[in-house]
Coordinates of C-alpha atoms and ligand atoms in Angstrom, one line a residue:
X1 CA -189.5 257.9 -20.0
X2 CA -189.8 255.5 -22.5
X3 CA -193.5 254.6 -24.1
X4 CA -194.5 251.2 -24.3
X5 CA -194.9 249.1 -27.5
X6 CA -192.8 251.3 -29.5
X7 CA -189.6 249.2 -31.4
X8 CA -186.8 250.9 -28.6
X9 CA -183.8 252.0 -31.3
X10 CA -180.6 253.3 -30.6
X11 CA -178.6 255.2 -33.1
X12 CA -174.9 254.9 -33.4
X13 CA -172.7 257.0 -35.4
X14 CA -175.7 259.2 -35.3
X15 CA -174.6 262.1 -37.4
X16 CA -177.1 264.7 -37.8
X17 CA -179.7 261.8 -37.6
X18 CA -180.5 260.7 -41.0
X19 CA -181.5 257.3 -39.6
X20 CA -183.7 258.8 -36.8
X21 CA -185.6 261.0 -39.0
X22 CA -186.1 257.8 -41.3
X23 CA -187.6 255.9 -38.2
X24 CA -189.4 258.4 -35.6
X25 CA -188.9 261.9 -37.7
X26 CA -192.5 263.6 -37.3
X27 CA -192.8 263.7 -41.2
X28 CA -191.8 260.3 -41.3
X29 CA -194.8 256.9 -42.0
X30 CA -193.0 255.3 -38.8
X31 CA -193.6 257.8 -36.5
X32 CA -194.8 256.3 -33.3
X33 CA -193.5 252.8 -34.2
X34 CA -189.9 253.6 -33.4
X35 CA -189.0 255.5 -30.4
X36 CA -185.0 256.2 -30.3
X37 CA -184.1 255.3 -26.8
X38 CA -180.2 256.1 -27.2
X39 CA -177.8 258.1 -29.8
X40 CA -174.3 258.2 -30.0
X41 CA -172.2 260.8 -32.0
X42 CA -168.9 261.7 -31.4
X43 CA -166.3 263.6 -34.1
X44 CA -162.9 262.2 -33.5
X45 CA -161.4 265.0 -35.8
X46 CA -162.4 268.3 -34.4
X47 CA -162.8 269.8 -31.0
X48 CA -166.3 271.4 -31.4
X49 CA -168.7 268.8 -32.2
X50 CA -170.8 270.6 -34.7
X51 CA -173.1 267.2 -35.4
X52 CA -173.8 266.1 -32.3
X53 CA -175.1 269.7 -31.5
X54 CA -177.4 270.2 -34.4
X55 CA -179.0 266.3 -33.6
X56 CA -179.2 267.1 -29.8
X57 CA -181.1 270.9 -30.7
X58 CA -183.0 268.2 -33.1
X59 CA -184.0 265.5 -31.0
X60 CA -184.2 267.4 -27.7
X61 CA -186.0 264.5 -26.1
X62 CA -183.3 261.6 -26.8
X63 CA -180.9 260.8 -24.6
X64 CA -177.6 261.6 -26.6
X65 CA -173.9 260.3 -26.1
X66 CA -171.1 262.6 -27.3
X67 CA -168.5 260.5 -26.5
X68 CA -165.9 257.9 -28.5
X69 CA -168.2 255.0 -28.7
X70 CA -165.5 252.6 -27.9
X71 CA -165.3 254.5 -24.7
X72 CA -168.9 254.7 -24.0
X73 CA -168.5 250.7 -24.1
X74 CA -165.2 250.3 -22.3
X75 CA -166.0 252.6 -19.5
X76 CA -169.8 253.3 -18.8
X77 CA -171.6 250.3 -21.0
X78 CA -174.7 250.6 -17.9
X79 CA -175.7 253.8 -20.1
X80 CA -176.6 251.9 -23.2
X81 CA -180.1 250.9 -22.4
X82 CA -182.3 247.5 -23.8
X83 CA -183.4 248.0 -27.3
X84 CA -185.0 245.7 -30.0
X85 CA -183.3 247.6 -32.6
X86 CA -179.7 248.7 -33.2
X87 CA -178.9 251.3 -36.3
X88 CA -176.1 252.9 -37.5
X89 CA -173.5 253.8 -40.5
X90 CA -170.4 253.0 -39.7
X91 CA -166.6 253.5 -42.1
X92 CA -165.4 251.1 -44.4
X93 CA -162.2 250.3 -42.7
X94 CA -160.2 247.0 -42.4
X95 CA -161.6 244.8 -40.3
X96 CA -159.1 241.8 -40.2
X97 CA -158.3 239.5 -36.7
X98 CA -155.4 238.6 -35.3
X99 CA -155.2 235.8 -33.3
X100 CA -153.9 236.4 -30.0
X101 CA -150.3 235.2 -28.9
X102 CA -152.4 234.0 -25.6
X103 CA -154.8 231.2 -26.0
X104 CA -157.3 232.9 -23.3
X105 CA -157.5 236.1 -25.1
X106 CA -158.4 234.2 -28.2
X107 CA -159.1 236.8 -31.6
X108 CA -158.6 240.4 -31.5
X109 CA -160.1 243.1 -33.7
X110 CA -158.6 246.4 -34.8
X111 CA -158.4 248.9 -32.8
X112 CA -160.3 252.0 -33.5
X113 CA -162.2 249.9 -36.1
X114 CA -165.8 250.9 -35.5
X115 CA -167.1 247.8 -36.8
X116 CA -166.1 245.9 -33.4
X117 CA -168.2 248.6 -31.3
X118 CA -171.0 247.2 -33.2
X119 CA -170.4 244.4 -32.3
X120 CA -168.9 244.5 -29.0
X121 CA -172.4 245.9 -27.8
X122 CA -174.4 242.8 -29.4
X123 CA -172.1 240.5 -27.8
X124 CA -172.2 242.5 -24.4
X125 CA -175.4 242.6 -24.4
X126 CA -175.7 239.0 -24.2
X127 CA -179.5 237.7 -23.6
X128 CA -180.5 241.2 -23.8
X129 CA -179.0 241.7 -27.5
X130 CA -181.4 243.6 -30.3
X131 CA -183.9 241.5 -32.1
X132 CA -182.8 243.4 -35.3
X133 CA -179.9 245.4 -37.0
X134 CA -180.4 248.3 -39.6
X135 CA -176.7 248.7 -40.8
X136 CA -175.1 251.3 -43.7
X137 CA -172.2 251.3 -45.5
X138 CA -170.5 252.6 -48.9
X139 CA -171.2 249.7 -51.5
X140 CA -167.1 248.8 -51.4
X141 CA -167.5 247.6 -48.4
X142 CA -169.1 244.1 -50.2
X143 CA -165.6 244.1 -52.1
X144 CA -162.9 245.5 -49.4
X145 CA -160.1 245.1 -49.1
X146 CA -158.4 245.6 -52.7
X147 CA -156.0 242.1 -52.2
X148 CA -158.5 240.3 -51.0
X149 CA -161.9 241.1 -52.3
X150 CA -164.5 240.5 -49.7
X151 CA -162.9 239.0 -46.7
X152 CA -163.7 242.6 -44.8
X153 CA -167.5 241.6 -45.4
X154 CA -167.0 237.8 -44.7
X155 CA -165.7 239.0 -41.6
X156 CA -168.4 240.9 -40.8
X157 CA -171.2 238.7 -41.9
X158 CA -169.5 235.7 -40.1
X159 CA -169.4 237.0 -36.8
X160 CA -172.8 238.4 -36.8
X161 CA -173.8 234.4 -37.7
X162 CA -171.4 233.6 -34.6
X163 CA -173.7 236.1 -32.5
X164 CA -177.0 234.2 -33.6
X165 CA -178.2 236.8 -36.6
X166 CA -178.8 236.1 -40.0
X167 CA -178.3 239.0 -42.1
X168 CA -179.5 240.3 -45.5
X169 CA -177.9 242.9 -47.2
X170 CA -179.1 244.7 -50.7
X171 CA -177.1 247.4 -52.5
X172 CA -179.6 249.8 -52.8
X173 CA -179.4 253.4 -55.0
X174 CA -181.9 256.1 -54.1
X175 CA -182.5 257.2 -57.4
X176 CA -184.2 254.2 -58.7
X177 CA -187.2 254.4 -56.2
X178 CA -188.0 257.9 -57.3
X179 CA -186.0 259.8 -54.5
X180 CA -184.2 262.8 -55.9
X181 CA -180.4 261.7 -55.5
X182 CA -178.3 258.8 -57.1
X183 CA -176.7 257.3 -53.8
X184 CA -175.6 253.8 -53.7
X185 CA -175.2 252.8 -51.0
X186 CA -175.3 249.2 -49.2
X187 CA -178.1 248.4 -46.4
X188 CA -177.6 245.5 -44.1
X189 CA -180.5 243.8 -41.9
X190 CA -179.9 241.4 -39.5
X191 CA -182.9 238.9 -37.3
X192 CA -182.1 237.2 -34.3
X193 CA -182.3 233.6 -33.3
X194 CA -185.4 233.2 -31.5
X195 CA -187.9 235.9 -33.6
X196 CA -190.2 235.3 -36.1
X197 CA -188.8 236.4 -38.6
X198 CA -185.4 234.5 -38.0
X199 CA -187.7 231.4 -37.8
X200 CA -189.4 232.0 -41.0
X201 CA -186.7 232.6 -43.1
X202 CA -185.2 229.4 -41.6
X203 CA -188.4 227.3 -42.6
X204 CA -187.8 228.5 -46.4
X205 CA -187.1 226.0 -48.4
X206 CA -185.6 228.4 -51.1
X207 CA -184.1 231.5 -49.2
X208 CA -183.6 233.2 -52.3
X209 CA -187.6 233.7 -52.2
X210 CA -186.6 235.6 -49.3
X211 CA -184.6 238.2 -51.2
X212 CA -187.5 238.2 -54.5
X213 CA -190.6 237.9 -52.7
X214 CA -191.4 238.0 -48.8
X215 CA -188.0 239.4 -47.4
X216 CA -188.6 242.8 -45.7
X217 CA -185.9 244.5 -47.9
X218 CA -187.4 243.2 -50.7
X219 CA -191.2 244.4 -49.9
X220 CA -189.4 248.4 -49.5
X221 CA -187.3 248.0 -52.4
X222 CA -188.3 244.9 -54.9
X223 CA -185.3 243.8 -56.7
X224 CA -185.1 240.3 -58.9
X225 CA -181.9 238.5 -59.3
X226 CA -179.7 238.4 -62.2
X227 CA -178.7 234.8 -61.9
X228 CA -180.5 232.0 -59.9
X229 CA -178.4 231.0 -56.9
X230 CA -178.2 227.4 -57.2
X231 CA -175.8 226.2 -54.4
X232 CA -174.9 228.6 -51.9
X233 CA -171.2 229.1 -50.5
X234 CA -170.4 228.3 -47.3
X235 CA -168.0 230.5 -44.8
X236 CA -166.2 228.4 -42.6
X237 CA -163.6 228.5 -39.9
X238 CA -163.4 231.5 -36.9
X239 CA -162.8 234.8 -37.8
X240 CA -158.9 234.3 -38.2
X241 CA -159.2 232.1 -40.7
X242 CA -161.1 234.0 -42.6
X243 CA -159.1 237.1 -41.9
X244 CA -156.2 235.2 -43.1
X245 CA -156.7 232.5 -46.0
X246 CA -160.5 231.1 -45.7
X247 CA -162.0 232.1 -48.8
X248 CA -160.5 231.7 -52.3
X249 CA -160.1 235.2 -52.2
X250 CA -159.9 236.6 -55.6
X251 CA -158.3 239.8 -56.1
X252 CA -160.6 240.7 -59.3
X253 CA -164.0 239.9 -58.0
X254 CA -165.8 239.5 -54.8
X255 CA -168.0 236.6 -53.8
X256 CA -170.4 239.0 -52.6
X257 CA -173.2 240.5 -54.8
X258 CA -175.3 243.2 -54.8
X259 CA -178.4 241.4 -53.1
X260 CA -177.6 238.4 -50.8
X261 CA -178.4 236.8 -47.4
X262 CA -177.0 234.6 -44.7
X263 CA -178.1 231.6 -43.0
X264 CA -175.8 229.6 -40.7
X265 CA -172.5 229.6 -42.6
X266 CA -174.3 229.7 -45.9
X267 CA -174.4 232.8 -48.3
X268 CA -177.0 232.8 -51.1
X269 CA -175.7 236.2 -53.4
X270 CA -176.7 237.5 -56.8
X271 CA -176.4 240.6 -58.8
X272 CA -179.7 242.9 -57.7
X273 CA -182.3 243.7 -60.4
X274 CA -183.8 246.9 -58.9
X275 CA -187.6 246.5 -59.9
X276 CA -189.3 250.1 -60.7
X277 CA -192.7 251.2 -60.4
X278 CA -192.7 253.6 -62.9
X279 CA -195.7 255.4 -61.7
X280 CA -194.3 256.4 -58.0
X281 CA -193.1 259.6 -60.5
X282 CA -189.0 260.6 -60.0
X283 CA -187.7 263.7 -58.2
X284 CA -185.1 265.5 -59.9
X285 CA -182.3 267.8 -59.0
X286 CA -184.2 270.5 -60.5
X287 CA -187.4 269.7 -58.0
X288 CA -185.4 270.6 -55.0
X289 CA -184.1 274.5 -56.2
X290 CA -185.1 277.2 -54.1
X291 CA -186.2 280.6 -55.6
X292 CA -183.2 282.4 -57.1
X293 CA -184.1 285.2 -54.7
X294 CA -183.1 283.0 -51.8
X295 CA -179.7 282.4 -53.1
X296 CA -176.7 284.5 -51.4
X297 CA -174.4 285.8 -53.8
X298 CA -171.4 284.0 -52.7
X299 CA -173.1 280.6 -54.3
X300 CA -173.1 282.2 -58.0
X301 CA -169.4 281.2 -60.1
X302 CA -167.4 284.4 -60.0
X303 CA -164.2 285.4 -61.8
X304 CA -162.6 281.9 -62.0
X305 CA -164.6 280.1 -64.8
X306 CA -161.6 279.0 -66.3
X307 CA -160.6 276.4 -63.2
X308 CA -164.1 275.3 -63.0
X309 CA -164.1 274.6 -66.6
X310 CA -160.6 272.6 -66.1
X311 CA -161.9 271.1 -63.3
X312 CA -165.0 269.5 -64.9
X313 CA -163.5 268.8 -68.3
X314 CA -161.9 266.4 -69.5
X315 CA -157.9 265.6 -69.7
X316 CA -154.7 264.0 -70.0
X317 CA -151.6 265.3 -68.8
X318 CA -148.3 264.2 -67.4
X319 CA -147.9 265.0 -63.4
X320 CA -145.1 264.3 -61.0
X321 CA -145.4 262.8 -58.1
X322 CA -143.5 264.7 -54.1
X323 CA -141.3 261.3 -54.5
X324 CA -140.6 262.5 -58.5
X325 CA -142.2 259.8 -60.1
X326 CA -143.9 261.0 -63.0
X327 CA -147.2 259.2 -64.8
X328 CA -150.2 260.1 -67.3
X329 CA -153.2 261.3 -65.6
X330 CA -156.5 261.0 -68.0
X331 CA -159.9 261.7 -66.3
X332 CA -163.3 262.0 -68.4
X333 CA -165.6 265.2 -68.5
X334 CA -167.9 265.9 -66.0
X335 CA -171.4 266.8 -67.4
X336 CA -171.1 270.5 -66.2
X337 CA -173.3 272.2 -65.6
X338 CA -175.3 269.3 -63.7
X339 CA -179.0 268.4 -65.6
X340 CA -181.8 269.4 -63.5
X341 CA -183.9 266.8 -65.6
X342 CA -182.5 264.1 -63.6
X343 CA -181.6 262.2 -60.2
X344 CA -178.6 264.5 -58.8
X345 CA -175.2 262.9 -58.5
X346 CA -174.3 261.7 -55.2
X347 CA -173.2 264.4 -52.9
X348 CA -169.7 264.1 -51.2
X349 CA -168.2 265.9 -47.8
X350 CA -166.4 268.7 -49.9
X351 CA -169.2 269.7 -51.6
X352 CA -169.2 273.3 -49.6
X353 CA -167.3 276.3 -50.3
X354 CA -166.2 278.6 -53.2
X355 CA -163.2 276.9 -54.4
X356 CA -164.0 275.1 -57.7
X357 CA -164.0 271.5 -57.8
X358 CA -164.8 268.7 -60.3
X359 CA -167.6 267.2 -57.6
X360 CA -169.8 270.0 -56.2
X361 CA -172.3 270.2 -58.5
X362 CA -173.1 273.5 -60.6
X363 CA -176.8 274.4 -61.6
X364 CA -177.4 277.3 -64.4
X365 CA -180.7 279.2 -63.0
X366 CA -181.7 282.6 -64.6
X367 CA -179.2 284.5 -63.1
X368 CA -176.7 282.2 -64.3
X369 CA -174.1 279.4 -63.2
X370 CA -174.3 278.3 -59.4
X371 CA -173.5 275.6 -56.5
X372 CA -176.1 274.2 -54.2
X373 CA -177.5 276.0 -50.7
X374 CA -177.0 274.0 -48.1
X375 CA -181.4 273.7 -48.0
X376 CA -181.0 272.1 -51.5
X377 CA -178.3 269.4 -50.4
X378 CA -180.4 268.6 -47.2
X379 CA -183.6 268.2 -49.9
X380 CA -181.2 265.6 -51.9
X381 CA -181.3 263.6 -48.9
X382 CA -184.7 264.3 -48.0
X383 CA -183.8 265.8 -44.6
X384 CA -186.3 268.6 -43.7
X385 CA -185.6 272.5 -44.7
X386 CA -182.8 273.7 -42.6
X387 CA -182.5 270.6 -40.1
X388 CA -178.5 271.7 -40.0
X389 CA -179.3 275.3 -39.6
X390 CA -180.0 275.2 -35.9
X391 CA -176.2 275.7 -34.2
X392 CA -174.8 278.4 -36.5
X393 CA -172.6 276.0 -38.9
X394 CA -171.1 277.3 -42.3
X395 CA -172.3 276.3 -45.1
X396 CA -169.1 274.0 -45.8
X397 CA -170.1 272.5 -42.8
X398 CA -173.4 272.2 -43.1
X399 CA -172.7 270.7 -46.7
X400 CA -170.0 267.8 -45.1
X401 CA -173.0 266.8 -43.0
X402 CA -175.2 266.1 -45.7
X403 CA -171.7 264.4 -47.5
X404 CA -171.9 262.4 -44.7
X405 CA -175.8 261.1 -44.2
X406 CA -178.1 258.9 -46.1
X407 CA -181.4 259.4 -47.9
X408 CA -184.1 259.4 -45.5
X409 CA -186.9 258.0 -47.7
X410 CA -184.4 254.3 -47.7
X411 CA -184.2 254.2 -43.8
X412 CA -188.0 255.4 -43.9
X413 CA -189.0 252.4 -46.5
X414 CA -187.0 249.6 -44.6
X415 CA -188.3 250.8 -41.4
X416 CA -192.0 250.6 -42.6
X417 CA -191.3 246.9 -44.1
X418 CA -189.3 245.8 -40.5
X419 CA -192.8 247.4 -38.5
X420 CA -195.0 245.8 -41.2
X421 CA -193.5 242.3 -40.7
X422 CA -193.3 242.2 -37.0
X423 CA -196.6 243.5 -36.7
X424 CA -197.8 240.2 -38.2
Ligands
SAM501 C1 -170.9 258.1 -42.0 S1 -171.1 259.1 -41.0 C2 -173.0 258.9 -40.3 C3 -174.1 259.5 -40.7 C4 -175.5 259.6 -40.1 N1 -176.2 258.7 -40.7 C5 -176.4 260.8 -40.5 O1 -177.2 260.6 -41.2 O2 -175.9 262.2 -40.4 C6 -170.6 258.6 -39.7 C7 -170.3 259.3 -38.2 O3 -169.3 258.6 -37.1 C8 -169.0 259.7 -36.7 N2 -168.0 258.8 -35.7 C9 -166.4 258.6 -36.0 N3 -165.9 258.1 -35.2 C10 -166.8 257.8 -34.0 C11 -166.4 257.4 -32.8 N4 -165.5 256.6 -32.7 N5 -167.2 257.9 -31.6 C12 -168.7 258.0 -32.4 N6 -169.2 258.4 -33.3 C13 -168.0 258.5 -34.4 C14 -168.5 260.4 -37.3 O4 -168.4 261.5 -37.2 C15 -170.1 261.0 -38.1 O5 -170.3 261.7 -37.9

């Protein structure tokens, strides 16, 4: 049974529940204000559904679906309850839209592209569409695809505008706000026509004030703008126009900078300069380390030091592709071992396992050089210790979950700011 007076939330592409922890985890400042009324997680590439199992173990009271979201929408839409807020971290894919041959069918988005599942839920809900959205993605979304920089984001913004939302976004690097990992992601929030937030933004003479003073995202993660946005640019036409040629896409530069807002068809965007509060204290990689006595032997680098040094080092060498084409490959060196007095580098999905790799973190402790344990990776994302240790997954799998997840403190901050704004 759902409680009263909570912000009813559904969590899509839930993974192991980063949004859930930030909005409704027992240690979150938002605990009790948000209620996750439905969640969905399905991994297409494996038979075993480990992430979904972890999710259900950690949040046994949350209604959960472990099925392809596109199928749920098509075959059993009624199971998705009405909700106030829709959240999810979805993949950056090709969002282009084609005009269908039959006029009656209108426009069609590419099959298997998960953005369209979010879009379909909102549009199928009709009058009961959620008042708010909170989404997360890699910052590359703002610049994709390479040949038409910004096209995909233009399609996303424009389709949300068509559904009646004002949309704001900002690229947030968790470490710049004191969190233990340098993880840059774009967070997107949208406010539906009819909500107080929507009305408030519409009455602003200078909408960029929302971005740098009054806005929900700015309250949580304050930023100034590199340049004053004097005139917005306009996204016009239907989605197929935008897909094909509407914006004069510059192959080098996307029109979407790291902070922005779209109101009706107008986009105000500029580079955000984080306003950093130095009094908050900064968490470092060193802060998350467990005692050496708790670290199993296999995490220590053994016999293959040459390989590690080669992978981490700078190189300039001739390589040949499988098609026989020879080219010069070069890359700089990585800090090796990783500095303990800074926030960590970004965790990637390949972080686990014993083989030498350029991207895996290596720390130097009293006992020697070693990789990070799953608990340390969880701490870098601000997850509770052993969150992913409940269904018998390998360490590599647990590392994979953390490479896919998000820094919980970001969602917590955004959730608090949204709740405070709604509560006004
Ligand atoms: C970027 S991850 C999100 C991770 C999550 N925010 C967390 O904190 O763990 C995207 C998730 O979408 C899931 N996914 C991919 N395709 C899906 C589909 N068709 N239906 C449902 N979930 C899907 C993946 O298995 C993955 O866990």
